[in-house]
PDB file of C-alpha atoms in Angstrom:
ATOM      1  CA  UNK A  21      34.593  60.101   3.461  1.00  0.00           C
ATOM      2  CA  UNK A  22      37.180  57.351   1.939  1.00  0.00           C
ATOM      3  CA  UNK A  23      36.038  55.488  -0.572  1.00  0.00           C
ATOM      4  CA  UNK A  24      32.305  57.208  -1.203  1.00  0.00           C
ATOM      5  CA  UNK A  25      31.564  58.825  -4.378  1.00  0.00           C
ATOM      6  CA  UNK A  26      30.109  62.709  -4.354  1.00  0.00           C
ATOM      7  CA  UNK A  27      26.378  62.352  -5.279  1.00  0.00           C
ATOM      8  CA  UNK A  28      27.320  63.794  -8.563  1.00  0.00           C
ATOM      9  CA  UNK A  29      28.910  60.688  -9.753  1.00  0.00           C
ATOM     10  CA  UNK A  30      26.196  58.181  -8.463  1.00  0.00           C
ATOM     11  CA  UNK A  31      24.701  55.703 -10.691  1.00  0.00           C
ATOM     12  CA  UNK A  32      21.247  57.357 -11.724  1.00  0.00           C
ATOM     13  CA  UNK A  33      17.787  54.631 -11.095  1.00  0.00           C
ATOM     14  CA  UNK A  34      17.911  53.881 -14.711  1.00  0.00           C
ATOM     15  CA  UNK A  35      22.239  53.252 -15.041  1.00  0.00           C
ATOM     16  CA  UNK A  36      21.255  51.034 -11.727  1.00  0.00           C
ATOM     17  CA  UNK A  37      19.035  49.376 -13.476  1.00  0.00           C
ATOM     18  CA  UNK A  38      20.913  48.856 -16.426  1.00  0.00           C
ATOM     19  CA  UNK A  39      23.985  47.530 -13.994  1.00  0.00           C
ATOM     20  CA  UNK A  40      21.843  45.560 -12.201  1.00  0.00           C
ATOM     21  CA  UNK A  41      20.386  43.856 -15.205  1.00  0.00           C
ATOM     22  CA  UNK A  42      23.977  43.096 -16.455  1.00  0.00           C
ATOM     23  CA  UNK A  43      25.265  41.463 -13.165  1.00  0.00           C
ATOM     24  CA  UNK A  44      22.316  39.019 -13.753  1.00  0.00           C
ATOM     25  CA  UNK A  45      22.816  38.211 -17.255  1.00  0.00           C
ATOM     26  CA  UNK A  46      26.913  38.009 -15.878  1.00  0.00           C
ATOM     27  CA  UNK A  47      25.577  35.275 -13.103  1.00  0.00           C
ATOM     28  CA  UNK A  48      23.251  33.296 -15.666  1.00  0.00           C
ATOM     29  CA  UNK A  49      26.017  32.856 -17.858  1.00  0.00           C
ATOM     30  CA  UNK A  50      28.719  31.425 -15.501  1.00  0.00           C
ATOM     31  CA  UNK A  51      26.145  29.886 -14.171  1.00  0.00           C
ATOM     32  CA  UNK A  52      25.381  28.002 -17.786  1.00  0.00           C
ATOM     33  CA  UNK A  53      28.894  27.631 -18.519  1.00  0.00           C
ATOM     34  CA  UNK A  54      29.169  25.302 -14.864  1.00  0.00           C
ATOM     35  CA  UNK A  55      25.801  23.507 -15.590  1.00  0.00           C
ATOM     36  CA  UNK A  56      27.694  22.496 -19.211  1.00  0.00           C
ATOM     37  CA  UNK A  57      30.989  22.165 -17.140  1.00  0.00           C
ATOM     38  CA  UNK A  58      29.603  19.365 -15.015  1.00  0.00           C
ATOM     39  CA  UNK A  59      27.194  18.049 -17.949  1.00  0.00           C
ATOM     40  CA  UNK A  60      24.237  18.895 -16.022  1.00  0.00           C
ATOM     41  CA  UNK A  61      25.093  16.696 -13.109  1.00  0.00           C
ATOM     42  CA  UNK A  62      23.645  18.907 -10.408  1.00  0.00           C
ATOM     43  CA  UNK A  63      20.660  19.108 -11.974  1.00  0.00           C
ATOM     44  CA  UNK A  64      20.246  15.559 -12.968  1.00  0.00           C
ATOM     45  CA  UNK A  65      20.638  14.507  -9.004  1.00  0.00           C
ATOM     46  CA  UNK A  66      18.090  16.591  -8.397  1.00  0.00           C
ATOM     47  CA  UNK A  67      15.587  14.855 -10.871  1.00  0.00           C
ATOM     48  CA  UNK A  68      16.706  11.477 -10.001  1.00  0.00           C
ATOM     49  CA  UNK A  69      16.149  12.392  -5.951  1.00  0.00           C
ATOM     50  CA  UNK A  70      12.556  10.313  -4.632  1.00  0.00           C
ATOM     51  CA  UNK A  71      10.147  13.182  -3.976  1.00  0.00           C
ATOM     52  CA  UNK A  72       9.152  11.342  -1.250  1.00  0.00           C
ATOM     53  CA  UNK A  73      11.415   8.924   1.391  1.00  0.00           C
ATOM     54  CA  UNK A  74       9.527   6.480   3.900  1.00  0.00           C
ATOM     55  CA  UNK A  75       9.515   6.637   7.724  1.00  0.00           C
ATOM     56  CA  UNK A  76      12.142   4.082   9.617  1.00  0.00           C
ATOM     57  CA  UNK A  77      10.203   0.981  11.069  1.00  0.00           C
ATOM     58  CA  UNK A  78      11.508   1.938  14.436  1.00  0.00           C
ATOM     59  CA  UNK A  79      10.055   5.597  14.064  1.00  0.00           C
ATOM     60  CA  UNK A  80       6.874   4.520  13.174  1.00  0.00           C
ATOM     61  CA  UNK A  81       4.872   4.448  16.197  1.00  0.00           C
ATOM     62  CA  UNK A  82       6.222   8.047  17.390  1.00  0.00           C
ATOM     63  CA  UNK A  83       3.903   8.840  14.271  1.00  0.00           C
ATOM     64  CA  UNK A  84       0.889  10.957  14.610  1.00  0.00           C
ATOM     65  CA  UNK A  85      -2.310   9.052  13.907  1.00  0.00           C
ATOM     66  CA  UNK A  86      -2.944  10.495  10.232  1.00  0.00           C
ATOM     67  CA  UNK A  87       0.791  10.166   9.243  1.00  0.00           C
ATOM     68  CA  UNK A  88       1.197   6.846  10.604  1.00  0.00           C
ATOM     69  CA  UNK A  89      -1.915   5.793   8.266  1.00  0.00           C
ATOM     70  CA  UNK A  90      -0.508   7.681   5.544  1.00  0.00           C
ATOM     71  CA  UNK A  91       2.905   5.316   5.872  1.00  0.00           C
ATOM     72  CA  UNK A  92       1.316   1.809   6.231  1.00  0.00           C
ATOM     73  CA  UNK A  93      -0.680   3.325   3.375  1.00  0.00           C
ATOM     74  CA  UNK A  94       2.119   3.072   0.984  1.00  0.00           C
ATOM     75  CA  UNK A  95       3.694   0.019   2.431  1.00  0.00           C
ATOM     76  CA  UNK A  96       0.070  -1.526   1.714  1.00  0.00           C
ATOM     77  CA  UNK A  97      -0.253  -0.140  -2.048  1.00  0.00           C
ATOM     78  CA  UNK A  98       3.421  -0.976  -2.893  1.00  0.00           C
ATOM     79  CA  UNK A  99       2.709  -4.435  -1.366  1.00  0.00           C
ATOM     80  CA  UNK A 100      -0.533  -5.132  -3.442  1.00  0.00           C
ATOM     81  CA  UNK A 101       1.227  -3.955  -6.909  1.00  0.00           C
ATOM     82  CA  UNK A 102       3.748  -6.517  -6.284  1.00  0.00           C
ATOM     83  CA  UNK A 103       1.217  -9.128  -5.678  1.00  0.00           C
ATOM     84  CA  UNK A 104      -0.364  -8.413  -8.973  1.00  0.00           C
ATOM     85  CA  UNK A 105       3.132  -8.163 -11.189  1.00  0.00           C
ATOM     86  CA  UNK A 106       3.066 -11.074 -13.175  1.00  0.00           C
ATOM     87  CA  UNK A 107       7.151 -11.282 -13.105  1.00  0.00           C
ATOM     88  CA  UNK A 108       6.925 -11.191  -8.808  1.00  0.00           C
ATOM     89  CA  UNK A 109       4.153 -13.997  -9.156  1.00  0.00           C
ATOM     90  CA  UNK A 110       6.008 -16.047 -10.967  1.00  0.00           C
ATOM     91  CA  UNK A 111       9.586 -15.517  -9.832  1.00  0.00           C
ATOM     92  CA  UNK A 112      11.718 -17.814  -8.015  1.00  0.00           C
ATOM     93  CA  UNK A 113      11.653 -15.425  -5.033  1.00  0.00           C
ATOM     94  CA  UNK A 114      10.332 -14.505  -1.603  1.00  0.00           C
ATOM     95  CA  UNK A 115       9.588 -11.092  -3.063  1.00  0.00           C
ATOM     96  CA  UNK A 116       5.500 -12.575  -3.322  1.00  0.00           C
ATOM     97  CA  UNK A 117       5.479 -14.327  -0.649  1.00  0.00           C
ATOM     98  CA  UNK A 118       6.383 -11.255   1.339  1.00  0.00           C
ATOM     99  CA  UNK A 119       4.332  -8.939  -0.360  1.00  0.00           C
ATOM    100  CA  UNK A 120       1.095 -10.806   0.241  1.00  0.00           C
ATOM    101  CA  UNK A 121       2.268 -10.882   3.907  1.00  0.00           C
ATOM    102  CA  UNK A 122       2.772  -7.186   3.982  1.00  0.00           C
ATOM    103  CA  UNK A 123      -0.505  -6.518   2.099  1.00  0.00           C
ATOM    104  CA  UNK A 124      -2.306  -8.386   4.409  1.00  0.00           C
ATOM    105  CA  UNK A 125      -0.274  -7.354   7.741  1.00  0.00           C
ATOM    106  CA  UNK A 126      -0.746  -3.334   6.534  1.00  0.00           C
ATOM    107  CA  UNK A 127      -4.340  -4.223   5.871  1.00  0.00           C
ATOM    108  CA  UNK A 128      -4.679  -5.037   9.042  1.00  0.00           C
ATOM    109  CA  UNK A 129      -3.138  -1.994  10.630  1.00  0.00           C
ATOM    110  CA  UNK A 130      -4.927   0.539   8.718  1.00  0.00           C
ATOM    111  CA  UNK A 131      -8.251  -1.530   9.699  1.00  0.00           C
ATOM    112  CA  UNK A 132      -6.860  -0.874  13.655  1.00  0.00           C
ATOM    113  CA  UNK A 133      -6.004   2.793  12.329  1.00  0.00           C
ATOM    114  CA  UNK A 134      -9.854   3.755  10.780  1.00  0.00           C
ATOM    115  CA  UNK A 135     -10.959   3.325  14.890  1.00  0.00           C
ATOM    116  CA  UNK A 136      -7.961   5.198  16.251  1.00  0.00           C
ATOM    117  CA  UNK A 137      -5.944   2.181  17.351  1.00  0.00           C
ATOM    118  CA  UNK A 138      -1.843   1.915  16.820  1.00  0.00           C
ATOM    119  CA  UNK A 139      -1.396  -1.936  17.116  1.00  0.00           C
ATOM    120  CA  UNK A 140       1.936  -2.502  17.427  1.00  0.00           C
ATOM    121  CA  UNK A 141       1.689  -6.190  16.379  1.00  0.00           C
ATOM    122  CA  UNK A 142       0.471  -5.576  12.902  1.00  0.00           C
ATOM    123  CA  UNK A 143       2.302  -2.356  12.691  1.00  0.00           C
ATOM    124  CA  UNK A 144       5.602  -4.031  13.266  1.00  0.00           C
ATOM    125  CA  UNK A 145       4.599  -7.292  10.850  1.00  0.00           C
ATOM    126  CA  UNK A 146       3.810  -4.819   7.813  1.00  0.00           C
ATOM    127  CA  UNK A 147       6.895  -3.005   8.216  1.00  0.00           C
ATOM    128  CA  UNK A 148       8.815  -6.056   8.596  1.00  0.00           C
ATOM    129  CA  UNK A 149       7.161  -7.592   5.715  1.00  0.00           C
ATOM    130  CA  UNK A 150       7.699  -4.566   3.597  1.00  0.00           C
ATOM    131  CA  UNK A 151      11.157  -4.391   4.286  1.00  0.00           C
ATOM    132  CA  UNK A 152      11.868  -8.490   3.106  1.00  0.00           C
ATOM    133  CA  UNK A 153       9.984  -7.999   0.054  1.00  0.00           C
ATOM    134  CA  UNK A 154      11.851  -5.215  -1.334  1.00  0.00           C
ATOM    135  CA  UNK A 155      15.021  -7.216  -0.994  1.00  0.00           C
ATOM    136  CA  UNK A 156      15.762  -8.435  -5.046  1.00  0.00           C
ATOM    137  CA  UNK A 157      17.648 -11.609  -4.793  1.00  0.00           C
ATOM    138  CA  UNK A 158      20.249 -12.448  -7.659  1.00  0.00           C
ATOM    139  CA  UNK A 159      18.515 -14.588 -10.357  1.00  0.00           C
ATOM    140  CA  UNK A 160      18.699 -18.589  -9.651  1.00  0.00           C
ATOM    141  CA  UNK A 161      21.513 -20.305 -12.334  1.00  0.00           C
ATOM    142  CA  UNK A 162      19.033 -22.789 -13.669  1.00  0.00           C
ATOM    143  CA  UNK A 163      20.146 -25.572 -15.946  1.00  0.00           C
ATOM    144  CA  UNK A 164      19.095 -25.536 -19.285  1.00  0.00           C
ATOM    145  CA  UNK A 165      16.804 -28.727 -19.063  1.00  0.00           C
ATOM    146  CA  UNK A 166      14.698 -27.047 -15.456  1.00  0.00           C
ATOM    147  CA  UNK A 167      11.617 -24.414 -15.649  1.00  0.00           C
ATOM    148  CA  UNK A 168      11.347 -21.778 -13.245  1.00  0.00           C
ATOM    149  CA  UNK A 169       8.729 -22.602 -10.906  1.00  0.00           C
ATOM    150  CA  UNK A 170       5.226 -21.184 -11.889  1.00  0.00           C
ATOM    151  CA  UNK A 171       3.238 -22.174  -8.262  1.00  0.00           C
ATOM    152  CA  UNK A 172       4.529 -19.523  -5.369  1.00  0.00           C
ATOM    153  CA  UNK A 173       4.847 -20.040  -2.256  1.00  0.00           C
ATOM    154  CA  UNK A 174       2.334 -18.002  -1.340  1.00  0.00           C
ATOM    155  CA  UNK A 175      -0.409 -20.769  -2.698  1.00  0.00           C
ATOM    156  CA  UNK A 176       0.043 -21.869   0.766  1.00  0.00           C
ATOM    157  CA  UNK A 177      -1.433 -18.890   3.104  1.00  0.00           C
ATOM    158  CA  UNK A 178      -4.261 -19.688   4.018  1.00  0.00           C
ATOM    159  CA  UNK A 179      -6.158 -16.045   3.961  1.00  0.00           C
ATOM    160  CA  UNK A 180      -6.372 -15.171   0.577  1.00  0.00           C
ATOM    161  CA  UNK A 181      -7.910 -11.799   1.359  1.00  0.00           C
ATOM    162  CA  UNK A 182     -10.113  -9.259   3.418  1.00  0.00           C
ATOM    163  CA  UNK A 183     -12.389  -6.712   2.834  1.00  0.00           C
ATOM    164  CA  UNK A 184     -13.286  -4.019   5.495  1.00  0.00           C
ATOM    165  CA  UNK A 185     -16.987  -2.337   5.385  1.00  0.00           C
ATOM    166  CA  UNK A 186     -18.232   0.830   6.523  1.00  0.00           C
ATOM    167  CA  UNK A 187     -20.323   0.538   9.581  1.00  0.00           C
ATOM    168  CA  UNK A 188     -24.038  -1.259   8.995  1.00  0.00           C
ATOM    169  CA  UNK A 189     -22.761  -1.591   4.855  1.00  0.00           C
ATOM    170  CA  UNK A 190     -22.910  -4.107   3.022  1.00  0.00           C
ATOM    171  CA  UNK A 191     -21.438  -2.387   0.150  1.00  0.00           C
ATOM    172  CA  UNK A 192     -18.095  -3.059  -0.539  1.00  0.00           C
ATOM    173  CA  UNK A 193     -15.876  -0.374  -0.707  1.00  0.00           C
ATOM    174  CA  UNK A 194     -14.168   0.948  -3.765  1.00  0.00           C
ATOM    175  CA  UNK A 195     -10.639  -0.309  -2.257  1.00  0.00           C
ATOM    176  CA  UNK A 196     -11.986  -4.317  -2.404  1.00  0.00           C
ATOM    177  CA  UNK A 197     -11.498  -4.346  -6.275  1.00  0.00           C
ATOM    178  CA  UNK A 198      -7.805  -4.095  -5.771  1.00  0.00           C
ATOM    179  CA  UNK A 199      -8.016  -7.230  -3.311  1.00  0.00           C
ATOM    180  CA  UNK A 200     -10.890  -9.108  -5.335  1.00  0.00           C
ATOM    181  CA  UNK A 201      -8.541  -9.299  -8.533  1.00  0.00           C
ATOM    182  CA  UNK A 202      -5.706  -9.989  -6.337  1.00  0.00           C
ATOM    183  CA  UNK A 203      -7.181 -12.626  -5.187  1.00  0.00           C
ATOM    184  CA  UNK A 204      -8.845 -14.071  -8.779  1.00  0.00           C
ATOM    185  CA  UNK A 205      -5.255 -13.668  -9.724  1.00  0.00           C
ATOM    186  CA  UNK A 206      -4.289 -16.443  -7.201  1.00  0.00           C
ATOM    187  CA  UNK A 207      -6.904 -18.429  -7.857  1.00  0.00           C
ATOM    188  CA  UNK A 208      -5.710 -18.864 -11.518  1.00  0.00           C
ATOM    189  CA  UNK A 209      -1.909 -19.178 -10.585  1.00  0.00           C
ATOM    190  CA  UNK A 210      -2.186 -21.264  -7.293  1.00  0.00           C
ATOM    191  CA  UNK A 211      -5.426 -23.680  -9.213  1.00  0.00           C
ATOM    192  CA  UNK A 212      -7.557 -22.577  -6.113  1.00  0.00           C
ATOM    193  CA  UNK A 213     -10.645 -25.091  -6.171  1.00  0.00           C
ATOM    194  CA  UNK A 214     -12.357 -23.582  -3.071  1.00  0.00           C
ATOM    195  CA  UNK A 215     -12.838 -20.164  -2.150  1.00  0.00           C
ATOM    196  CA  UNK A 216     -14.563 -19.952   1.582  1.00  0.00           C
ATOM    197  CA  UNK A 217     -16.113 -16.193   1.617  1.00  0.00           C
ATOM    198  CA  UNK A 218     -17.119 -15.589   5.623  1.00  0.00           C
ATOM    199  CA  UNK A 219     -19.394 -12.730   6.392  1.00  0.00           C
ATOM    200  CA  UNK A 220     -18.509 -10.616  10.088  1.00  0.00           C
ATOM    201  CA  UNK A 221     -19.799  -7.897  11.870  1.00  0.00           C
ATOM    202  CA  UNK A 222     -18.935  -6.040  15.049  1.00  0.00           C
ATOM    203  CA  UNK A 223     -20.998  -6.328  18.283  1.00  0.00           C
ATOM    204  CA  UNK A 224     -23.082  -3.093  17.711  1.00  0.00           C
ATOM    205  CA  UNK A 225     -27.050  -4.317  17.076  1.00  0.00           C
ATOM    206  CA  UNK A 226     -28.779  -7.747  17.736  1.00  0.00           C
ATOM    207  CA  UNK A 227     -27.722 -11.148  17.207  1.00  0.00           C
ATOM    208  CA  UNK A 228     -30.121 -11.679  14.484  1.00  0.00           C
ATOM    209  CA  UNK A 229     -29.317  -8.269  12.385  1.00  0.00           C
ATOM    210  CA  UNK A 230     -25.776  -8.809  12.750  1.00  0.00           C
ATOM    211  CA  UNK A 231     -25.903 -12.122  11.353  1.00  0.00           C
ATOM    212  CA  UNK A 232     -27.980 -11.274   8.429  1.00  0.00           C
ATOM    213  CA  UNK A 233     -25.970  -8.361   7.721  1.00  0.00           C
ATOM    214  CA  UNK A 234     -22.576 -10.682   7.788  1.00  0.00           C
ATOM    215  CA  UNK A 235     -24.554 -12.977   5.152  1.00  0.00           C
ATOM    216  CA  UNK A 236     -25.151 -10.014   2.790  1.00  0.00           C
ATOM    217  CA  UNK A 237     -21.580  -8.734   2.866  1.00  0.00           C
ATOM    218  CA  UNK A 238     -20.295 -12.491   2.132  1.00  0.00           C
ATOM    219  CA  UNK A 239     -22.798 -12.597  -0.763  1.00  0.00           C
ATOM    220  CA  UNK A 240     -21.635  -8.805  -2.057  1.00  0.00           C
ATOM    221  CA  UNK A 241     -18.057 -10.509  -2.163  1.00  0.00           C
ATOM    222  CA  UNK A 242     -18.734 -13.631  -3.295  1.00  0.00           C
ATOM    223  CA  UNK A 243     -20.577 -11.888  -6.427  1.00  0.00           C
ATOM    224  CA  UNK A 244     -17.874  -9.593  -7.144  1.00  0.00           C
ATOM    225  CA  UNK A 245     -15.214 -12.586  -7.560  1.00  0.00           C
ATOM    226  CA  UNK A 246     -17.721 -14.440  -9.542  1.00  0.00           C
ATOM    227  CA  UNK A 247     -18.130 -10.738 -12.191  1.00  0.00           C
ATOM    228  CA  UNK A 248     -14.180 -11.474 -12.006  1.00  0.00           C
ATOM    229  CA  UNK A 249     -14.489 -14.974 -13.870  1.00  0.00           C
ATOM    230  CA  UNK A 250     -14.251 -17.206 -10.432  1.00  0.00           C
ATOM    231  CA  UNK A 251     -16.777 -20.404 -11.042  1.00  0.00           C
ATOM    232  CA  UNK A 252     -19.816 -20.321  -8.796  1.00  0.00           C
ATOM    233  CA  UNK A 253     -18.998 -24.071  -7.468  1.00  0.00           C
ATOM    234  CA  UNK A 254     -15.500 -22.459  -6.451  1.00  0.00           C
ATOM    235  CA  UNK A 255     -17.148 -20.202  -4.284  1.00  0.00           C
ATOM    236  CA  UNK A 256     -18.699 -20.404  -1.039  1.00  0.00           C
ATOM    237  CA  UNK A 257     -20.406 -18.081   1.162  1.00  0.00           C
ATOM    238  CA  UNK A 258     -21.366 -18.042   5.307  1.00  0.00           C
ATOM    239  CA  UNK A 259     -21.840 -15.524   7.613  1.00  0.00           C
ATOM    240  CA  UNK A 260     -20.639 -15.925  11.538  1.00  0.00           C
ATOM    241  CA  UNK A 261     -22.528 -12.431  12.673  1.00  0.00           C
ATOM    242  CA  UNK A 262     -20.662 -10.760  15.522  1.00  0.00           C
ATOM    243  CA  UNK A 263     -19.709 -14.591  16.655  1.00  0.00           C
ATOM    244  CA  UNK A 264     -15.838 -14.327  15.510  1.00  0.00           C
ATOM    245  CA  UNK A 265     -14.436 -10.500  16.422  1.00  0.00           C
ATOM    246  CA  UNK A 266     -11.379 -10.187  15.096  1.00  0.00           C
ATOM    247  CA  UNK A 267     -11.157  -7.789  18.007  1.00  0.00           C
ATOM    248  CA  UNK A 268     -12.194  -8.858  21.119  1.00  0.00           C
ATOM    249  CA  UNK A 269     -15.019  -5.525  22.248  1.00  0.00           C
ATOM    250  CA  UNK A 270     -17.745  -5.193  24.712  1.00  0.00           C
ATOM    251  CA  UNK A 271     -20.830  -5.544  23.370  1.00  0.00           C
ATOM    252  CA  UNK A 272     -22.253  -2.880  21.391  1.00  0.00           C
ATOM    253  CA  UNK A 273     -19.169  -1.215  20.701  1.00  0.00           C
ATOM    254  CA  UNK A 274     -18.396  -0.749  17.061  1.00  0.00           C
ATOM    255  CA  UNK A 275     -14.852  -1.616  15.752  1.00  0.00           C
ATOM    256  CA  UNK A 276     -13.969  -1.231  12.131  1.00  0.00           C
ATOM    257  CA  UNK A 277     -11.658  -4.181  12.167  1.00  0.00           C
ATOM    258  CA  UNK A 278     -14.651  -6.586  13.055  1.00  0.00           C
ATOM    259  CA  UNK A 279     -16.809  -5.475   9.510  1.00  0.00           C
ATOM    260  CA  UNK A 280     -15.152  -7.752   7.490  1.00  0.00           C
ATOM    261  CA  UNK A 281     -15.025 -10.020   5.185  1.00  0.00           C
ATOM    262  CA  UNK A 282     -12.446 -13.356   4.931  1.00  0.00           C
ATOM    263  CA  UNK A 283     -11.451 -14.709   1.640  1.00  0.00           C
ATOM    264  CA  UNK A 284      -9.822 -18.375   2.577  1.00  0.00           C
ATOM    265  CA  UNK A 285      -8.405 -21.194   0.810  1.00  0.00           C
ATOM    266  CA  UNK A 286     -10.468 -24.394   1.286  1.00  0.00           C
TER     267      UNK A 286
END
């Protein structure tokens, strides 16, 4: 037929080899000669692309439950690392005030997220929060004789932080270092002079173990920021038992969001 060769004149395995192994080496090099052609601009988009990209706040709740966490996850560990930038805390800028809103909002959500619960209120506040305090304002023209301002305006908020326990713990959790030296950090920059460290539990078990138990986790926290260098007069520790839900349950129902423990400003 037209245009096939007898099977004399075929290539032999080895000359097919041989061909083959020339076409690549032909490909690599016009392939090298665009990469040096472009000065590596392909590839360098590549590096620079973010590995990973965040959900839209709007998409958020179509989320599966273990994705969903995984997203206020990040908003809440982006949030606390700007709280604890020394450049954020002092800045002239929303950018802390935010962050310790989203940090506290996302903490909330993932506390809603360990029972199984999507709460669209704290959800929506976390993202919203997230989203303001990744917006970098142009630096303030200041006059030469005027000092930034060192006291943020997040001195004002009254929660300064909260710790979540595992159920019938009172052993904080390896994730309430991150908000203990947050909050010693404000302490320093805001000249806290009272720290009020409130003990709760959920309504699973008796009155009377439930408010024991709230006293112990208040005194595991209110240890931990004194280790941190917070004065013992600064501190002070109560527990309200299963008296204050921060989720309203039926009695004897446990709730993750309830085992806490509230770090305010007195």
């Amino acid at each position: 037929m037209p245009g096939l060769k007898p099977h004399w004149q075929l290539p032999t395995p080895d000359q097919r080899g041989n061909d083959d192994e020339t076409e690549k080496g032909d490909r690599a090099m016009r392939w090298k000669a665009a990469f040096m052609a472009t000065g590596g601009a392909v590839a360098a988009l590549a590096w620079a692309a973010p590995a990973r990209a965040q959900v839209a706040g709007d998409d958020l709740m179509a989320l599966d439950g273990q994705s969903l966490k995984s997203e206020i996850g990040s908003r809440y560990d982006e949030a606390l690392g700007l709280t604890q930038d020394s450049a954020i805390v002092s800045a002239d800028s929303n950018r802390f005030t935010w962050a310790a809103q989203a940090k506290a909002q996302c903490g909330i959500a993932l506390g809603f997220l360990k029972s199984g619960t999507k709460d669209p209120v704290s959800i929506g506040k976390c993202e919203d929060a997230a989203r303001r305090m990744r917006v970098i304002a142009p630096p303030p023209v200041i006059a030469a004789s005027e000092a930034p301002a060192v006291r943020p305006d997040a001195c004002s908020e009254p929660i300064a932080g909260i710790v979540f326990f595992d159920f019938d713990s009172a052993v904080p959790p390896e994730s309430a270092n991150q908000t203990i030296d947050s909050v010693v950090n404000f302490t320093q920059v805001c000249n806290w002079t009272g720290l009020v460290v409130t003990g709760h539990t959920d309504r699973s078990g008796s009155d009377a173990y439930n408010q024991a138990l709230s006293v112990r986790r208040a005194n595991a926290i209110g240890a931990l920021l004194e280790s941190r260098g917070v004065p013992a007069g600064v501190v002070h520790v109560s527990g309200k038992g299963e008296t204050e839900p921060k989720v309203p349950t039926i009695d004897g129902e446990r709730n993750p969001t309830n085992r806490r423990v509230e770090i305010t400003v007195k």
